[in-house]
Amino acid sequence: MTAPRPLVTVIIPARNEQADIAGCIDAVAAQDHGADRIQLVVVDAASDDGTVEEVVRAAAAHRFAEVVVEGNPRRRTSVGLNVGLDRAKGEYVARVDARSRVAPGYVSTCLRAMADHRVGVVGGAQVALARSAGLVDTAIARALRNRYGTGLSRYRRGRRSGPSDTVWMGFFRTGDLRAMGGWSEAVALNEDFELNRRYREAGYLVWFDSELRSRYLPRRSLALLARQYFYFGRVKGTWWARGDRPTLRQAALLAAPLVAGGLAALAYRKAGPATLLAVPGALLAVEAAGSDEPAPLTHHALAAATIALTNGSWWAGTVVGFVGDKAGLRHQHG
């Protein structure tokens, strides 16, 4: 006798995602687990572009077990996720991004991984999808698929399943997630990293499954991408100012610009301005080494520049977050 399929709650936090959220909902409905065993919960953070109307329209085309649309006037992603968790009826919860496109076997693969009760969180690879065939869109997606240019997290570079410090999105047992207190509402960004850390501290495995390869639509411009990574970095810097410690890979990312700058200054003193040509050369080398996809030189070059932009924005954000928080604390105690 076949065991009944468990009910799975999919929580999608969203704000101004009218253009992309229907594709996300269609991908959730296409699960081989069956839409009839999926409770869809969309939590809208006060969108002003018709996102809610698009959610209702897109969800009506499928036979979900239940569709719930809730509001999140505070607009913080962690708050919205907890609103969704409060409404969850499923035995399991999947956190899904509005601009993601989960593969048809996403839920069933996560359920198989959850058969090991040491595993508390399951997630997979984020595969950036170009929004168009244009040079900028193609280069952004190529840069975000680079194994070495996007933070060195396992979900960006991993090819084999195994334990990880964090995973993208995340699939959980609902009871465990509630017992952990859900997502921290004190965290403005990187709420998944903070939650995954608590799972690891509680003795659970945070598991990267290489079979889970979900597509993701990046920001629409280089300026928006830089802003996104700056905010990511600023939140990390604030954490570190308050006593948290970076992981080994994060410490390496923080040190890399300083080491590279020191080496460049030394080379400049020894050999003159011609050595500065090594900087773009090194970026092109990282871009080429971290990608298995052939591309014209223009795509290589813009993808390399995008890697420099995202990492530079993240690094600047960490400095601003760290220094700003320390200065604020000194002011409060002065």
Short mmCIF file of C-alpha atoms in Angstrom, two decimals:
data_model
loop_
_atom_site.label_atom_id
_atom_site.label_comp_id
_atom_site.label_asym_id
_atom_site.label_seq_id
_atom_site.Cartn_x
_atom_site.Cartn_y
_atom_site.Cartn_z
CA MET A 1 0.00 0.00 0.00
CA THR A 2 1.40 3.38 -1.02
CA ALA A 3 1.90 5.87 1.82
CA PRO A 4 -0.23 9.01 1.49
CA ARG A 5 1.56 12.02 0.11
CA PRO A 6 2.15 14.57 2.89
CA LEU A 7 0.69 18.03 2.64
CA VAL A 8 3.43 20.56 1.91
CA THR A 9 3.03 24.30 2.52
CA VAL A 10 4.85 26.53 0.06
CA ILE A 11 5.43 30.04 1.43
CA ILE A 12 6.23 32.78 -1.09
CA PRO A 13 7.08 36.23 0.31
CA ALA A 14 6.59 38.90 -2.35
CA ARG A 15 6.69 42.62 -2.97
CA ASN A 16 6.09 44.20 -6.39
CA GLU A 17 6.56 40.92 -8.25
CA GLN A 18 3.65 41.25 -10.67
CA ALA A 19 5.87 40.54 -13.68
CA ASP A 20 7.45 37.36 -12.33
CA ILE A 21 5.26 35.69 -9.74
CA ALA A 22 2.94 33.83 -12.11
CA GLY A 23 5.91 31.86 -13.43
CA CYS A 24 6.86 30.99 -9.86
CA ILE A 25 3.34 29.75 -9.06
CA ASP A 26 3.17 27.74 -12.30
CA ALA A 27 6.45 26.02 -11.36
CA VAL A 28 5.12 25.16 -7.89
CA ALA A 29 1.93 23.76 -9.42
CA ALA A 30 3.97 21.57 -11.81
CA GLN A 31 5.50 19.53 -8.96
CA ASP A 32 5.39 15.78 -9.46
CA HIS A 33 4.28 15.65 -5.81
CA GLY A 34 0.93 17.00 -7.03
CA ALA A 35 -0.59 20.45 -6.62
CA ASP A 36 -3.50 18.86 -4.73
CA ARG A 37 -1.08 18.15 -1.86
CA ILE A 38 0.38 21.67 -1.79
CA GLN A 39 -0.96 24.54 0.27
CA LEU A 40 0.13 27.76 -1.43
CA VAL A 41 0.65 30.70 0.93
CA VAL A 42 1.69 34.02 -0.62
CA VAL A 43 2.52 36.85 1.77
CA ASP A 44 2.47 40.25 0.09
CA ALA A 45 4.56 43.10 1.54
CA ALA A 46 2.26 46.00 0.57
CA SER A 47 2.85 45.77 -3.18
CA ASP A 48 1.60 48.64 -5.32
CA ASP A 49 1.94 47.01 -8.74
CA GLY A 50 -0.88 44.46 -8.90
CA THR A 51 1.05 41.54 -7.41
CA VAL A 52 -1.91 40.28 -5.35
CA GLU A 53 -4.25 40.33 -8.35
CA GLU A 54 -1.67 38.39 -10.37
CA VAL A 55 -1.31 35.82 -7.59
CA VAL A 56 -5.08 35.24 -7.49
CA ARG A 57 -5.25 34.93 -11.28
CA ALA A 58 -2.28 32.56 -11.56
CA ALA A 59 -3.31 30.35 -8.62
CA ALA A 60 -6.84 29.96 -9.98
CA ALA A 61 -5.46 28.07 -12.97
CA HIS A 62 -4.26 25.21 -10.74
CA ARG A 63 -5.75 22.75 -8.27
CA PHE A 64 -3.84 23.54 -5.11
CA ALA A 65 -5.08 22.02 -1.86
CA GLU A 66 -5.54 25.58 -0.59
CA VAL A 67 -4.51 29.07 -1.63
CA VAL A 68 -3.90 31.68 1.06
CA VAL A 69 -2.96 35.31 0.40
CA GLU A 70 -1.86 37.28 3.44
CA GLY A 71 -0.51 40.79 3.98
CA ASN A 72 2.80 41.92 5.47
CA PRO A 73 2.53 45.67 6.09
CA ARG A 74 5.90 45.71 7.89
CA ARG A 75 7.50 44.68 4.57
CA ARG A 76 10.35 42.74 6.19
CA THR A 77 10.88 39.35 4.53
CA SER A 78 11.41 37.51 7.82
CA VAL A 79 8.10 38.90 9.12
CA GLY A 80 6.30 37.75 5.99
CA LEU A 81 7.78 34.26 6.25
CA ASN A 82 6.54 33.98 9.83
CA VAL A 83 3.08 35.13 8.75
CA GLY A 84 3.15 32.27 6.27
CA LEU A 85 4.40 29.85 8.92
CA ASP A 86 1.47 30.81 11.16
CA ARG A 87 -0.94 29.83 8.37
CA ALA A 88 0.89 26.65 7.38
CA LYS A 89 -1.15 23.43 7.55
CA GLY A 90 1.40 21.18 5.88
CA GLU A 91 3.65 18.67 7.59
CA TYR A 92 6.50 20.35 5.70
CA VAL A 93 7.24 23.93 4.71
CA ALA A 94 9.09 25.06 1.59
CA ARG A 95 10.26 28.65 1.43
CA VAL A 96 10.20 29.71 -2.25
CA ASP A 97 11.34 33.03 -3.73
CA ALA A 98 8.93 34.90 -6.00
CA ARG A 99 11.52 35.12 -8.78
CA SER A 100 12.51 31.46 -8.56
CA ARG A 101 11.46 28.64 -10.86
CA VAL A 102 11.65 25.40 -8.89
CA ALA A 103 12.18 22.20 -10.89
CA PRO A 104 9.26 19.71 -11.15
CA GLY A 105 10.92 17.28 -8.74
CA TYR A 106 11.79 19.89 -6.12
CA VAL A 107 9.33 18.82 -3.40
CA SER A 108 9.78 15.07 -3.90
CA THR A 109 13.59 15.40 -3.81
CA CYS A 110 13.40 17.42 -0.57
CA LEU A 111 11.10 14.81 0.98
CA ARG A 112 13.60 12.05 0.18
CA ALA A 113 16.39 14.03 1.85
CA MET A 114 14.16 14.58 4.90
CA ALA A 115 13.94 10.81 5.41
CA ASP A 116 17.22 11.22 7.29
CA HIS A 117 16.08 12.72 10.59
CA ARG A 118 19.48 14.30 11.18
CA VAL A 119 18.64 16.67 8.32
CA GLY A 120 16.80 19.78 9.47
CA VAL A 121 17.00 21.92 6.33
CA VAL A 122 17.33 20.97 2.66
CA GLY A 123 18.17 23.30 -0.21
CA GLY A 124 19.83 23.25 -3.58
CA ALA A 125 21.65 25.23 -6.20
CA GLN A 126 20.60 28.65 -7.42
CA VAL A 127 20.95 28.85 -11.20
CA ALA A 128 20.62 32.41 -12.48
CA LEU A 129 18.50 32.71 -15.62
CA ALA A 130 19.05 35.51 -18.13
CA ARG A 131 15.94 37.63 -18.52
CA SER A 132 16.70 38.21 -22.20
CA ALA A 133 19.34 37.54 -24.84
CA GLY A 134 20.72 41.06 -24.33
CA LEU A 135 24.34 41.56 -23.33
CA VAL A 136 23.68 42.96 -19.85
CA ASP A 137 21.05 40.35 -18.90
CA THR A 138 23.26 37.55 -20.20
CA ALA A 139 26.34 38.84 -18.40
CA ILE A 140 24.50 39.28 -15.09
CA ALA A 141 23.20 35.72 -15.22
CA ARG A 142 26.62 34.41 -16.22
CA ALA A 143 28.29 36.23 -13.32
CA LEU A 144 25.74 34.91 -10.82
CA ARG A 145 26.31 31.35 -12.05
CA ASN A 146 30.06 31.66 -11.49
CA ARG A 147 31.37 29.18 -8.90
CA TYR A 148 34.09 31.47 -7.56
CA GLY A 149 32.65 34.94 -7.99
CA THR A 150 29.50 34.75 -5.87
CA GLY A 151 30.50 34.26 -2.25
CA LEU A 152 31.85 30.70 -2.33
CA SER A 153 28.71 29.31 -0.68
CA ARG A 154 28.10 25.65 -1.45
CA TYR A 155 24.71 26.33 -3.04
CA ARG A 156 26.48 28.48 -5.65
CA ARG A 157 29.52 26.30 -6.32
CA GLY A 158 28.66 22.81 -5.08
CA ARG A 159 28.42 19.85 -7.41
CA ARG A 160 28.06 17.17 -4.75
CA SER A 161 25.47 16.79 -2.03
CA GLY A 162 26.62 17.30 1.55
CA PRO A 163 26.43 19.44 4.70
CA SER A 164 26.58 23.21 4.22
CA ASP A 165 26.62 26.29 6.40
CA THR A 166 23.57 27.59 4.53
CA VAL A 167 21.32 26.74 1.58
CA TRP A 168 19.13 28.74 -0.75
CA MET A 169 15.42 28.98 0.10
CA GLY A 170 15.00 25.92 2.35
CA PHE A 171 12.66 22.99 3.02
CA PHE A 172 11.75 22.20 6.65
CA ARG A 173 9.62 20.03 8.90
CA THR A 174 6.91 22.42 10.06
CA GLY A 175 7.03 21.29 13.69
CA ASP A 176 10.81 21.71 13.89
CA LEU A 177 10.65 25.13 12.26
CA ARG A 178 8.05 26.32 14.75
CA ALA A 179 10.08 24.89 17.63
CA MET A 180 13.08 26.88 16.36
CA GLY A 181 10.99 30.06 16.49
CA GLY A 182 10.79 30.54 12.72
CA TRP A 183 12.76 33.30 11.06
CA SER A 184 14.31 36.02 13.19
CA GLU A 185 12.33 39.23 12.70
CA ALA A 186 15.31 41.22 13.97
CA VAL A 187 17.13 40.35 10.75
CA ALA A 188 16.53 42.66 7.79
CA LEU A 189 18.31 40.46 5.22
CA ASN A 190 20.16 37.12 5.19
CA GLU A 191 17.39 35.67 7.37
CA ASP A 192 17.99 32.22 5.86
CA PHE A 193 21.66 32.21 6.88
CA GLU A 194 20.73 33.16 10.45
CA LEU A 195 18.04 30.46 10.63
CA ASN A 196 20.35 27.81 9.17
CA ARG A 197 22.98 28.70 11.74
CA ARG A 198 20.46 28.10 14.54
CA TYR A 199 19.62 24.72 13.01
CA ARG A 200 23.31 23.78 12.95
CA GLU A 201 23.78 24.93 16.54
CA ALA A 202 20.81 22.73 17.53
CA GLY A 203 22.59 19.70 16.05
CA TYR A 204 20.76 19.41 12.73
CA LEU A 205 22.38 19.02 9.34
CA VAL A 206 21.82 21.80 6.84
CA TRP A 207 21.89 19.72 3.68
CA PHE A 208 22.81 20.82 0.17
CA ASP A 209 21.26 18.48 -2.40
CA SER A 210 22.95 18.71 -5.79
CA GLU A 211 19.82 17.38 -7.53
CA LEU A 212 17.95 20.54 -6.58
CA ARG A 213 18.79 23.05 -9.28
CA SER A 214 16.22 25.82 -9.39
CA ARG A 215 16.32 28.75 -11.75
CA TYR A 216 16.28 32.31 -10.52
CA LEU A 217 15.59 35.63 -12.25
CA PRO A 218 18.17 38.23 -11.12
CA ARG A 219 17.69 41.96 -10.70
CA ARG A 220 16.97 43.85 -13.91
CA SER A 221 20.01 46.14 -13.98
CA LEU A 222 23.59 46.43 -12.74
CA ALA A 223 22.57 49.31 -10.47
CA LEU A 224 19.86 47.24 -8.77
CA LEU A 225 22.27 44.31 -8.46
CA ALA A 226 24.91 46.51 -6.81
CA ARG A 227 22.30 47.86 -4.40
CA GLN A 228 21.18 44.33 -3.50
CA TYR A 229 24.72 43.17 -2.69
CA PHE A 230 25.51 46.35 -0.78
CA TYR A 231 22.49 45.69 1.47
CA PHE A 232 23.56 42.05 1.91
CA GLY A 233 27.00 43.23 3.02
CA ARG A 234 25.66 45.95 5.31
CA VAL A 235 23.57 43.43 7.23
CA LYS A 236 26.60 41.12 7.59
CA GLY A 237 28.73 44.01 8.81
CA THR A 238 26.13 44.90 11.41
CA TRP A 239 26.07 41.31 12.68
CA TRP A 240 29.83 41.24 12.98
CA ALA A 241 29.87 44.58 14.81
CA ARG A 242 27.53 43.05 17.38
CA GLY A 243 29.73 40.07 18.13
CA ASP A 244 28.93 37.51 15.44
CA ARG A 245 31.91 36.00 13.61
CA PRO A 246 32.34 35.48 9.87
CA THR A 247 32.74 31.97 8.52
CA LEU A 248 36.06 30.99 6.97
CA ARG A 249 34.80 31.66 3.45
CA GLN A 250 33.45 35.08 4.49
CA ALA A 251 36.75 35.97 6.15
CA ALA A 252 38.52 35.04 2.90
CA LEU A 253 36.16 37.31 0.94
CA LEU A 254 36.80 40.17 3.35
CA ALA A 255 40.56 39.72 3.11
CA ALA A 256 40.76 39.22 -0.66
CA PRO A 257 40.49 42.91 -1.72
CA LEU A 258 43.05 43.94 0.90
CA VAL A 259 45.51 41.25 -0.15
CA ALA A 260 44.96 41.98 -3.83
CA GLY A 261 45.34 45.71 -3.24
CA GLY A 262 48.57 45.18 -1.32
CA LEU A 263 50.02 42.96 -4.03
CA ALA A 264 48.98 45.45 -6.72
CA ALA A 265 50.62 48.33 -4.83
CA LEU A 266 53.82 46.33 -4.41
CA ALA A 267 53.85 45.36 -8.07
CA TYR A 268 53.22 48.97 -9.07
CA ARG A 269 56.24 50.11 -7.06
CA LYS A 270 58.41 47.43 -8.62
CA ALA A 271 57.29 47.49 -12.24
CA GLY A 272 55.24 50.66 -12.79
CA PRO A 273 51.77 51.35 -14.21
CA ALA A 274 51.86 48.44 -16.67
CA THR A 275 51.22 46.06 -13.77
CA LEU A 276 47.72 47.51 -13.35
CA LEU A 277 46.74 45.51 -16.43
CA ALA A 278 46.96 42.45 -14.22
CA VAL A 279 43.76 43.52 -12.39
CA PRO A 280 41.34 43.02 -15.31
CA GLY A 281 43.37 40.00 -16.31
CA ALA A 282 42.83 38.44 -12.88
CA LEU A 283 39.10 39.16 -13.03
CA LEU A 284 38.85 37.54 -16.45
CA ALA A 285 40.76 34.53 -15.12
CA VAL A 286 38.32 34.14 -12.19
CA GLU A 287 35.38 34.50 -14.56
CA ALA A 288 36.72 31.89 -16.94
CA ALA A 289 37.74 29.43 -14.21
CA GLY A 290 34.38 29.62 -12.48
CA SER A 291 32.26 28.98 -15.55
CA ASP A 292 31.89 25.95 -17.80
CA GLU A 293 29.97 27.86 -20.45
CA PRO A 294 31.70 29.19 -23.58
CA ALA A 295 30.90 32.78 -24.46
CA PRO A 296 32.10 35.67 -26.66
CA LEU A 297 34.82 37.91 -25.20
CA THR A 298 32.32 40.72 -24.59
CA HIS A 299 30.24 38.43 -22.39
CA HIS A 300 33.36 37.27 -20.53
CA ALA A 301 34.41 40.86 -19.94
CA LEU A 302 31.05 42.16 -18.73
CA ALA A 303 30.52 39.11 -16.53
CA ALA A 304 33.97 39.71 -14.98
CA ALA A 305 33.04 43.35 -14.38
CA THR A 306 29.75 42.22 -12.81
CA ILE A 307 31.66 39.90 -10.45
CA ALA A 308 33.82 42.85 -9.42
CA LEU A 309 30.69 44.98 -8.95
CA THR A 310 28.82 42.50 -6.76
CA ASN A 311 31.82 41.61 -4.61
CA GLY A 312 32.90 45.25 -4.31
CA SER A 313 29.37 46.27 -3.32
CA TRP A 314 29.17 43.50 -0.73
CA TRP A 315 32.57 44.43 0.69
CA ALA A 316 31.67 48.14 0.87
CA GLY A 317 28.38 47.22 2.54
CA THR A 318 30.13 45.18 5.23
CA VAL A 319 32.43 48.11 6.03
CA VAL A 320 29.54 50.58 6.19
CA GLY A 321 27.47 48.20 8.31
CA PHE A 322 30.32 47.41 10.71
CA VAL A 323 31.61 50.96 11.12
CA GLY A 324 28.14 52.48 11.23
CA ASP A 325 26.93 50.10 13.91
CA LYS A 326 30.08 50.53 16.00
CA ALA A 327 29.78 54.32 15.74
CA GLY A 328 26.14 54.13 16.77
CA LEU A 329 26.94 51.95 19.75
CA ARG A 330 29.71 54.34 20.86
CA HIS A 331 27.27 57.25 20.54
CA GLN A 332 24.68 55.42 22.65
CA HIS A 333 27.20 54.68 25.40
CA GLY A 334 29.14 57.95 25.20
#
